[in-house]
mmCIF file of N, CA and C in Angstrom:
data_model
loop_
_atom_site.group_PDB
_atom_site.id
_atom_site.type_symbol
_atom_site.label_atom_id
_atom_site.label_comp_id
_atom_site.label_asym_id
_atom_site.label_seq_id
_atom_site.Cartn_x
_atom_site.Cartn_y
_atom_site.Cartn_z
ATOM 1 N N UNK A 1434 -140.234 93.941 -103.875
ATOM 2 C CA UNK A 1434 -139.184 93.021 -103.403
ATOM 3 C C UNK A 1434 -138.591 92.304 -104.393
ATOM 4 N N UNK A 1435 -137.247 92.248 -104.420
ATOM 5 C CA UNK A 1435 -136.683 91.540 -105.317
ATOM 6 C C UNK A 1435 -136.699 89.763 -105.377
ATOM 7 N N UNK A 1436 -136.712 89.167 -106.526
ATOM 8 C CA UNK A 1436 -136.911 87.713 -106.647
ATOM 9 C C UNK A 1436 -135.359 87.133 -106.322
ATOM 10 N N UNK A 1437 -135.677 86.303 -105.269
ATOM 11 C CA UNK A 1437 -134.211 85.651 -104.837
ATOM 12 C C UNK A 1437 -133.923 84.418 -105.531
ATOM 13 N N UNK A 1438 -132.932 84.354 -106.377
ATOM 14 C CA UNK A 1438 -132.711 83.067 -107.298
ATOM 15 C C UNK A 1438 -131.423 82.587 -107.100
ATOM 16 N N UNK A 1439 -131.304 81.198 -106.981
ATOM 17 C CA UNK A 1439 -129.861 80.527 -106.919
ATOM 18 C C UNK A 1439 -129.305 80.311 -108.326
ATOM 19 N N UNK A 1440 -128.055 80.685 -108.577
ATOM 20 C CA UNK A 1440 -127.363 80.469 -109.595
ATOM 21 C C UNK A 1440 -126.978 79.318 -109.560
ATOM 22 N N UNK A 1441 -127.215 78.133 -110.497
ATOM 23 C CA UNK A 1441 -126.540 76.756 -110.472
ATOM 24 C C UNK A 1441 -125.440 76.420 -111.220
ATOM 25 N N UNK A 1442 -125.370 77.163 -112.434
ATOM 26 C CA UNK A 1442 -124.399 76.998 -113.439
ATOM 27 C C UNK A 1442 -124.018 78.212 -114.288
ATOM 28 N N UNK A 1443 -123.320 78.233 -114.745
ATOM 29 C CA UNK A 1443 -122.887 79.356 -115.751
ATOM 30 C C UNK A 1443 -122.447 78.936 -117.194
ATOM 31 N N UNK A 1444 -122.298 80.028 -118.151
ATOM 32 C CA UNK A 1444 -121.673 79.743 -119.376
ATOM 33 C C UNK A 1444 -120.593 80.683 -119.281
ATOM 34 N N UNK A 1445 -119.352 80.032 -119.480
ATOM 35 C CA UNK A 1445 -117.958 80.919 -119.376
ATOM 36 C C UNK A 1445 -117.574 81.205 -120.857
ATOM 37 N N UNK A 1446 -116.802 82.046 -120.965
ATOM 38 C CA UNK A 1446 -115.933 82.732 -122.263
ATOM 39 C C UNK A 1446 -114.712 82.374 -121.988
ATOM 40 N N UNK A 1447 -113.835 82.595 -122.998
ATOM 41 C CA UNK A 1447 -112.349 82.229 -123.141
ATOM 42 C C UNK A 1447 -111.672 83.465 -122.692
ATOM 43 N N UNK A 1448 -112.497 84.454 -122.319
ATOM 44 C CA UNK A 1448 -111.600 85.826 -121.969
ATOM 45 C C UNK A 1448 -111.207 85.828 -120.377
ATOM 46 N N UNK A 1449 -110.487 86.657 -120.040
ATOM 47 C CA UNK A 1449 -109.674 86.807 -118.908
ATOM 48 C C UNK A 1449 -110.156 87.783 -117.938
ATOM 49 N N UNK A 1450 -110.596 89.075 -118.606
ATOM 50 C CA UNK A 1450 -110.959 90.281 -117.837
ATOM 51 C C UNK A 1450 -112.390 89.644 -117.085
ATOM 52 N N UNK A 1451 -112.156 90.220 -115.675
ATOM 53 C CA UNK A 1451 -113.424 89.781 -114.799
ATOM 54 C C UNK A 1451 -114.795 90.064 -115.387
ATOM 55 N N UNK A 1452 -114.919 91.101 -116.171
ATOM 56 C CA UNK A 1452 -116.377 91.347 -116.678
ATOM 57 C C UNK A 1452 -116.690 90.607 -117.952
ATOM 58 N N UNK A 1453 -115.986 90.069 -118.462
ATOM 59 C CA UNK A 1453 -116.014 89.371 -119.742
ATOM 60 C C UNK A 1453 -115.649 87.613 -119.470
ATOM 61 N N UNK A 1454 -115.685 87.111 -118.208
ATOM 62 C CA UNK A 1454 -115.513 85.884 -117.979
ATOM 63 C C UNK A 1454 -116.641 85.081 -118.149
ATOM 64 N N UNK A 1455 -117.768 85.640 -117.763
ATOM 65 C CA UNK A 1455 -119.157 84.807 -117.564
ATOM 66 C C UNK A 1455 -120.181 85.548 -118.876
ATOM 67 N N UNK A 1456 -120.682 84.394 -119.535
ATOM 68 C CA UNK A 1456 -121.436 84.852 -120.730
ATOM 69 C C UNK A 1456 -122.949 85.048 -120.404
ATOM 70 N N UNK A 1457 -123.226 84.005 -119.307
ATOM 71 C CA UNK A 1457 -124.557 83.801 -118.989
ATOM 72 C C UNK A 1457 -124.665 83.147 -117.674
ATOM 73 N N UNK A 1458 -125.898 83.389 -116.748
ATOM 74 C CA UNK A 1458 -125.866 82.537 -115.637
ATOM 75 C C UNK A 1458 -127.309 81.758 -115.684
ATOM 76 N N UNK A 1459 -127.340 80.475 -115.244
ATOM 77 C CA UNK A 1459 -128.593 79.674 -115.110
ATOM 78 C C UNK A 1459 -128.816 79.297 -113.859
ATOM 79 N N UNK A 1460 -130.098 78.659 -113.845
ATOM 80 C CA UNK A 1460 -130.731 78.151 -112.579
ATOM 81 C C UNK A 1460 -132.039 77.512 -112.746
ATOM 82 N N UNK A 1461 -132.636 77.338 -111.757
ATOM 83 C CA UNK A 1461 -134.039 76.735 -111.919
ATOM 84 C C UNK A 1461 -135.004 77.524 -111.266
ATOM 85 N N UNK A 1462 -136.228 77.684 -111.879
ATOM 86 C CA UNK A 1462 -137.429 78.424 -111.354
ATOM 87 C C UNK A 1462 -137.887 77.371 -110.070
ATOM 88 N N UNK A 1463 -138.884 78.167 -109.291
ATOM 89 C CA UNK A 1463 -139.371 77.340 -108.186
ATOM 90 C C UNK A 1463 -140.262 76.052 -108.806
ATOM 91 N N UNK A 1464 -140.872 76.218 -110.220
ATOM 92 C CA UNK A 1464 -141.489 75.069 -110.701
ATOM 93 C C UNK A 1464 -140.429 74.018 -111.329
ATOM 94 N N UNK A 1465 -139.360 74.212 -111.195
ATOM 95 C CA UNK A 1465 -138.126 73.449 -111.768
ATOM 96 C C UNK A 1465 -137.865 73.684 -113.237
ATOM 97 N N UNK A 1466 -138.491 74.624 -113.890
ATOM 98 C CA UNK A 1466 -137.986 74.911 -115.181
ATOM 99 C C UNK A 1466 -136.733 75.685 -115.172
ATOM 100 N N UNK A 1467 -136.048 75.512 -116.232
ATOM 101 C CA UNK A 1467 -134.637 75.984 -116.281
ATOM 102 C C UNK A 1467 -134.743 77.656 -116.775
ATOM 103 N N UNK A 1468 -133.928 78.228 -116.140
ATOM 104 C CA UNK A 1468 -133.731 79.686 -116.810
ATOM 105 C C UNK A 1468 -132.219 80.054 -117.075
ATOM 106 N N UNK A 1469 -132.084 81.147 -117.867
ATOM 107 C CA UNK A 1469 -130.880 81.642 -118.340
ATOM 108 C C UNK A 1469 -130.928 82.853 -118.601
ATOM 109 N N UNK A 1470 -129.931 83.788 -117.909
ATOM 110 C CA UNK A 1470 -129.957 85.201 -118.251
ATOM 111 C C UNK A 1470 -128.657 85.532 -118.476
ATOM 112 N N UNK A 1471 -128.614 86.536 -119.509
ATOM 113 C CA UNK A 1471 -127.261 87.050 -119.931
ATOM 114 C C UNK A 1471 -126.545 87.761 -118.883
ATOM 115 N N UNK A 1472 -125.341 87.821 -118.747
ATOM 116 C CA UNK A 1472 -124.457 88.607 -117.678
ATOM 117 C C UNK A 1472 -124.977 89.815 -117.505
ATOM 118 N N UNK A 1473 -124.836 90.669 -118.585
ATOM 119 C CA UNK A 1473 -125.284 92.103 -118.601
ATOM 120 C C UNK A 1473 -126.658 92.249 -118.033
ATOM 121 N N UNK A 1474 -127.750 91.512 -118.534
ATOM 122 C CA UNK A 1474 -128.929 91.527 -118.141
ATOM 123 C C UNK A 1474 -129.037 91.343 -116.383
ATOM 124 N N UNK A 1475 -128.302 90.213 -116.172
ATOM 125 C CA UNK A 1475 -128.253 89.862 -114.629
ATOM 126 C C UNK A 1475 -127.688 91.255 -113.950
ATOM 127 N N UNK A 1476 -126.708 91.805 -114.392
ATOM 128 C CA UNK A 1476 -126.130 92.964 -113.697
ATOM 129 C C UNK A 1476 -127.188 94.058 -113.580
ATOM 130 N N UNK A 1477 -127.903 94.278 -114.513
ATOM 131 C CA UNK A 1477 -128.965 95.254 -114.460
ATOM 132 C C UNK A 1477 -130.176 94.617 -113.484
ATOM 133 N N UNK A 1478 -130.466 93.696 -113.618
ATOM 134 C CA UNK A 1478 -131.249 92.981 -112.527
ATOM 135 C C UNK A 1478 -131.153 93.172 -110.962
ATOM 136 N N UNK A 1479 -129.876 92.916 -110.841
ATOM 137 C CA UNK A 1479 -129.307 93.312 -109.463
ATOM 138 C C UNK A 1479 -129.527 94.843 -109.070
ATOM 139 N N UNK A 1480 -128.666 95.662 -109.869
ATOM 140 C CA UNK A 1480 -128.832 97.132 -109.901
ATOM 141 C C UNK A 1480 -130.229 97.688 -109.546
ATOM 142 N N UNK A 1481 -131.166 97.254 -110.461
ATOM 143 C CA UNK A 1481 -132.537 97.869 -110.476
ATOM 144 C C UNK A 1481 -133.380 96.980 -109.386
ATOM 145 N N UNK A 1482 -132.733 95.921 -108.609
ATOM 146 C CA UNK A 1482 -133.581 95.309 -107.601
ATOM 147 C C UNK A 1482 -134.507 94.549 -107.985
ATOM 148 N N UNK A 1483 -134.633 94.109 -109.225
ATOM 149 C CA UNK A 1483 -135.646 93.169 -109.742
ATOM 150 C C UNK A 1483 -135.314 91.840 -109.108
ATOM 151 N N UNK A 1484 -134.080 91.388 -109.193
ATOM 152 C CA UNK A 1484 -133.688 90.080 -108.866
ATOM 153 C C UNK A 1484 -132.427 90.162 -107.793
ATOM 154 N N UNK A 1485 -132.234 89.204 -106.911
ATOM 155 C CA UNK A 1485 -131.239 89.016 -106.043
ATOM 156 C C UNK A 1485 -130.693 87.566 -106.232
ATOM 157 N N UNK A 1486 -129.445 87.631 -106.491
ATOM 158 C CA UNK A 1486 -128.948 86.084 -106.767
ATOM 159 C C UNK A 1486 -128.060 85.528 -105.860
ATOM 160 N N UNK A 1487 -127.716 84.206 -105.453
ATOM 161 C CA UNK A 1487 -126.801 83.865 -104.666
ATOM 162 C C UNK A 1487 -126.363 82.320 -105.068
ATOM 163 N N UNK A 1488 -125.356 81.832 -104.703
ATOM 164 C CA UNK A 1488 -124.659 80.445 -104.835
ATOM 165 C C UNK A 1488 -124.861 79.785 -103.709
ATOM 166 N N UNK A 1489 -124.730 78.483 -103.833
ATOM 167 C CA UNK A 1489 -124.561 77.551 -102.701
ATOM 168 C C UNK A 1489 -123.475 76.764 -103.025
ATOM 169 N N UNK A 1490 -122.506 76.612 -102.133
ATOM 170 C CA UNK A 1490 -121.088 75.959 -102.031
ATOM 171 C C UNK A 1490 -121.669 74.799 -101.146
ATOM 172 N N UNK A 1491 -120.756 73.558 -101.153
ATOM 173 C CA UNK A 1491 -120.715 72.491 -100.254
ATOM 174 C C UNK A 1491 -120.654 72.981 -98.900
ATOM 175 N N UNK A 1492 -121.245 72.084 -97.862
ATOM 176 C CA UNK A 1492 -121.116 72.660 -96.394
ATOM 177 C C UNK A 1492 -122.133 73.647 -96.301
ATOM 178 N N UNK A 1493 -123.314 73.686 -97.016
ATOM 179 C CA UNK A 1493 -124.287 74.676 -96.828
ATOM 180 C C UNK A 1493 -124.064 76.059 -96.756
ATOM 181 N N UNK A 1494 -122.869 76.550 -97.504
ATOM 182 C CA UNK A 1494 -122.336 77.917 -97.456
ATOM 183 C C UNK A 1494 -123.104 78.555 -98.582
ATOM 184 N N UNK A 1495 -123.711 79.512 -98.106
ATOM 185 C CA UNK A 1495 -124.327 80.391 -99.213
ATOM 186 C C UNK A 1495 -123.751 81.863 -99.416
ATOM 187 N N UNK A 1496 -123.553 82.292 -100.815
ATOM 188 C CA UNK A 1496 -123.016 83.386 -101.088
ATOM 189 C C UNK A 1496 -123.839 84.278 -101.832
ATOM 190 N N UNK A 1497 -123.924 85.708 -101.476
ATOM 191 C CA UNK A 1497 -124.960 86.480 -102.307
ATOM 192 C C UNK A 1497 -123.943 86.917 -103.432
ATOM 193 N N UNK A 1498 -124.589 87.214 -104.520
ATOM 194 C CA UNK A 1498 -124.089 87.790 -105.572
ATOM 195 C C UNK A 1498 -124.197 89.247 -105.712
ATOM 196 N N UNK A 1499 -123.096 90.028 -105.817
ATOM 197 C CA UNK A 1499 -123.135 91.324 -105.935
ATOM 198 C C UNK A 1499 -122.655 91.900 -107.375
ATOM 199 N N UNK A 1500 -122.835 93.227 -107.424
ATOM 200 C CA UNK A 1500 -122.303 93.773 -108.818
ATOM 201 C C UNK A 1500 -120.947 94.463 -108.299
ATOM 202 N N UNK A 1501 -119.995 94.352 -109.063
ATOM 203 C CA UNK A 1501 -118.651 94.792 -108.663
ATOM 204 C C UNK A 1501 -118.087 95.675 -109.919
ATOM 205 N N UNK A 1502 -117.215 96.387 -110.078
ATOM 206 C CA UNK A 1502 -116.831 97.057 -111.040
ATOM 207 C C UNK A 1502 -115.108 97.389 -111.136
ATOM 208 N N UNK A 1503 -114.610 97.150 -112.230
ATOM 209 C CA UNK A 1503 -113.117 96.904 -112.450
ATOM 210 C C UNK A 1503 -112.651 98.379 -112.495
ATOM 211 N N UNK A 1504 -111.401 98.683 -112.662
ATOM 212 C CA UNK A 1504 -110.705 99.703 -112.768
ATOM 213 C C UNK A 1504 -111.017 100.463 -113.900
ATOM 214 N N UNK A 1505 -111.743 100.146 -114.788
ATOM 215 C CA UNK A 1505 -112.055 100.578 -116.227
ATOM 216 C C UNK A 1505 -113.717 100.916 -116.519
ATOM 217 N N UNK A 1506 -114.357 100.683 -114.850
ATOM 218 C CA UNK A 1506 -115.759 100.886 -114.806
ATOM 219 C C UNK A 1506 -116.577 99.743 -115.674
ATOM 220 N N UNK A 1507 -115.972 98.762 -115.852
ATOM 221 C CA UNK A 1507 -116.798 97.680 -116.305
ATOM 222 C C UNK A 1507 -117.513 96.915 -115.200
ATOM 223 N N UNK A 1508 -118.764 96.714 -115.269
ATOM 224 C CA UNK A 1508 -119.605 96.051 -114.193
ATOM 225 C C UNK A 1508 -119.663 94.577 -114.385
ATOM 226 N N UNK A 1509 -119.670 93.822 -113.398
ATOM 227 C CA UNK A 1509 -119.687 92.483 -113.499
ATOM 228 C C UNK A 1509 -120.234 91.890 -112.330
ATOM 229 N N UNK A 1510 -120.600 90.686 -112.206
ATOM 230 C CA UNK A 1510 -121.035 89.781 -111.092
ATOM 231 C C UNK A 1510 -120.032 89.192 -110.349
ATOM 232 N N UNK A 1511 -120.164 89.179 -109.145
ATOM 233 C CA UNK A 1511 -119.281 88.175 -108.268
ATOM 234 C C UNK A 1511 -120.182 87.987 -106.964
ATOM 235 N N UNK A 1512 -119.279 87.201 -106.274
ATOM 236 C CA UNK A 1512 -119.826 86.859 -104.709
ATOM 237 C C UNK A 1512 -119.345 87.908 -103.738
ATOM 238 N N UNK A 1513 -120.048 88.035 -102.600
ATOM 239 C CA UNK A 1513 -119.571 89.110 -101.917
ATOM 240 C C UNK A 1513 -118.310 88.816 -101.052
ATOM 241 N N UNK A 1514 -117.692 87.442 -101.220
ATOM 242 C CA UNK A 1514 -116.544 87.171 -100.538
ATOM 243 C C UNK A 1514 -115.286 86.924 -101.501
ATOM 244 N N UNK A 1515 -115.523 87.217 -103.004
ATOM 245 C CA UNK A 1515 -114.724 87.326 -104.114
ATOM 246 C C UNK A 1515 -113.782 88.552 -104.115
ATOM 247 N N UNK A 1516 -112.664 88.289 -104.510
ATOM 248 C CA UNK A 1516 -111.452 89.773 -104.749
ATOM 249 C C UNK A 1516 -112.105 90.300 -106.214
ATOM 250 N N UNK A 1517 -111.056 90.268 -106.826
ATOM 251 C CA UNK A 1517 -111.185 91.007 -108.217
ATOM 252 C C UNK A 1517 -111.941 90.287 -109.246
ATOM 253 N N UNK A 1518 -111.719 88.890 -109.041
ATOM 254 C CA UNK A 1518 -112.192 87.958 -110.092
ATOM 255 C C UNK A 1518 -113.692 87.188 -109.648
ATOM 256 N N UNK A 1519 -114.650 86.852 -110.423
ATOM 257 C CA UNK A 1519 -115.627 86.131 -109.986
ATOM 258 C C UNK A 1519 -115.369 84.811 -109.823
ATOM 259 N N UNK A 1520 -114.609 84.436 -108.616
ATOM 260 C CA UNK A 1520 -113.949 83.075 -108.612
ATOM 261 C C UNK A 1520 -114.996 82.184 -108.160
ATOM 262 N N UNK A 1521 -115.950 82.348 -107.282
ATOM 263 C CA UNK A 1521 -116.954 81.650 -106.828
ATOM 264 C C UNK A 1521 -118.015 81.042 -107.857
ATOM 265 N N UNK A 1522 -118.116 81.982 -108.561
ATOM 266 C CA UNK A 1522 -119.111 81.863 -109.765
ATOM 267 C C UNK A 1522 -118.403 80.903 -110.923
ATOM 268 N N UNK A 1523 -117.283 81.091 -110.928
ATOM 269 C CA UNK A 1523 -116.412 80.315 -112.110
ATOM 270 C C UNK A 1523 -116.265 78.907 -111.600
ATOM 271 N N UNK A 1524 -116.346 78.550 -110.166
ATOM 272 C CA UNK A 1524 -116.469 77.399 -109.765
ATOM 273 C C UNK A 1524 -117.566 76.470 -110.055
ATOM 274 N N UNK A 1525 -118.715 77.245 -110.621
ATOM 275 C CA UNK A 1525 -120.050 76.441 -110.813
ATOM 276 C C UNK A 1525 -119.732 75.575 -112.152
ATOM 277 N N UNK A 1526 -120.663 74.704 -112.238
ATOM 278 C CA UNK A 1526 -120.436 73.863 -113.351
ATOM 279 C C UNK A 1526 -120.856 74.782 -114.515
ATOM 280 N N UNK A 1527 -120.613 74.104 -115.809
ATOM 281 C CA UNK A 1527 -121.242 74.672 -116.990
ATOM 282 C C UNK A 1527 -122.422 74.475 -117.482
ATOM 283 N N UNK A 1528 -123.275 75.274 -117.651
ATOM 284 C CA UNK A 1528 -124.634 75.193 -118.118
ATOM 285 C C UNK A 1528 -124.787 73.890 -119.211
ATOM 286 N N UNK A 1529 -125.500 72.724 -118.895
ATOM 287 C CA UNK A 1529 -125.610 71.642 -119.776
ATOM 288 C C UNK A 1529 -126.984 71.861 -120.659
ATOM 289 N N UNK A 1530 -127.523 72.896 -120.705
ATOM 290 C CA UNK A 1530 -128.467 73.205 -121.792
ATOM 291 C C UNK A 1530 -127.880 73.880 -122.920
ATOM 292 N N UNK A 1531 -127.952 73.326 -124.124
ATOM 293 C CA UNK A 1531 -127.347 73.700 -125.203
ATOM 294 C C UNK A 1531 -128.229 74.457 -125.884
ATOM 295 N N UNK A 1532 -129.556 74.360 -126.206
ATOM 296 C CA UNK A 1532 -130.494 75.233 -126.912
ATOM 297 C C UNK A 1532 -131.298 75.967 -125.751
ATOM 298 N N UNK A 1533 -131.367 77.267 -125.844
ATOM 299 C CA UNK A 1533 -132.268 78.198 -125.181
ATOM 300 C C UNK A 1533 -133.170 78.919 -126.171
ATOM 301 N N UNK A 1534 -134.479 79.273 -125.541
ATOM 302 C CA UNK A 1534 -135.382 79.997 -126.466
ATOM 303 C C UNK A 1534 -135.779 81.179 -125.405
ATOM 304 N N UNK A 1535 -135.998 82.472 -125.662
ATOM 305 C CA UNK A 1535 -136.473 83.375 -125.185
ATOM 306 C C UNK A 1535 -137.925 83.546 -124.939
ATOM 307 N N UNK A 1536 -138.308 83.724 -123.730
ATOM 308 C CA UNK A 1536 -139.946 83.920 -123.589
ATOM 309 C C UNK A 1536 -139.859 85.215 -122.541
ATOM 310 N N UNK A 1537 -141.040 85.874 -122.377
ATOM 311 C CA UNK A 1537 -141.296 86.997 -121.827
ATOM 312 C C UNK A 1537 -141.621 86.804 -120.361
ATOM 313 N N UNK A 1538 -141.345 87.337 -119.493
ATOM 314 C CA UNK A 1538 -141.567 87.411 -118.030
ATOM 315 C C UNK A 1538 -141.785 88.887 -117.603
ATOM 316 N N UNK A 1539 -142.981 89.197 -117.326
ATOM 317 C CA UNK A 1539 -143.088 90.816 -117.181
ATOM 318 C C UNK A 1539 -142.100 91.213 -116.064
ATOM 319 N N UNK A 1540 -141.375 92.298 -116.669
ATOM 320 C CA UNK A 1540 -140.307 93.005 -115.709
ATOM 321 C C UNK A 1540 -138.966 92.141 -115.747
ATOM 322 N N UNK A 1541 -138.763 91.034 -116.712
ATOM 323 C CA UNK A 1541 -137.714 90.147 -116.293
ATOM 324 C C UNK A 1541 -137.405 89.794 -117.795
ATOM 325 N N UNK A 1542 -136.005 89.494 -117.970
ATOM 326 C CA UNK A 1542 -135.593 89.069 -119.314
ATOM 327 C C UNK A 1542 -134.744 87.696 -119.230
ATOM 328 N N UNK A 1543 -135.533 86.676 -119.023
ATOM 329 C CA UNK A 1543 -135.035 85.155 -118.820
ATOM 330 C C UNK A 1543 -135.358 84.553 -120.099
ATOM 331 N N UNK A 1544 -134.506 83.296 -120.062
ATOM 332 C CA UNK A 1544 -134.669 82.800 -121.217
ATOM 333 C C UNK A 1544 -134.739 81.204 -120.705
ATOM 334 N N UNK A 1545 -135.791 80.329 -121.315
ATOM 335 C CA UNK A 1545 -135.916 79.287 -120.927
ATOM 336 C C UNK A 1545 -135.418 78.072 -121.792
ATOM 337 N N UNK A 1546 -134.944 76.883 -121.237
ATOM 338 C CA UNK A 1546 -134.374 75.797 -122.077
ATOM 339 C C UNK A 1546 -135.605 75.130 -122.610
ATOM 340 N N UNK A 1547 -135.316 74.688 -123.876
ATOM 341 C CA UNK A 1547 -136.200 73.796 -124.734
ATOM 342 C C UNK A 1547 -135.697 72.435 -124.617
#
């Protein structure tokens, strides 16, 4: 069964293509520790059904995060309600953790904040 994680913040880029706008996604583990995952790794996690991601918006609205593909076959994350751009994800705040260090979680490629 996939691990269900809430994305709370992101690291944006200056790019405009849907597949290049988000560099990393970030959230909290059940124990309160911070995690960061590269966008490309998150796409693989969703495709492999290792993790499922969601975001929450005001008013108790929950949106599932899916993998989409642009016209040039580039894969990217967006919510199930977004159109061509990952707008709901882009509305999330910027991740406030500046320094991250990698650690191994069996079957996962997360990064923990220090």
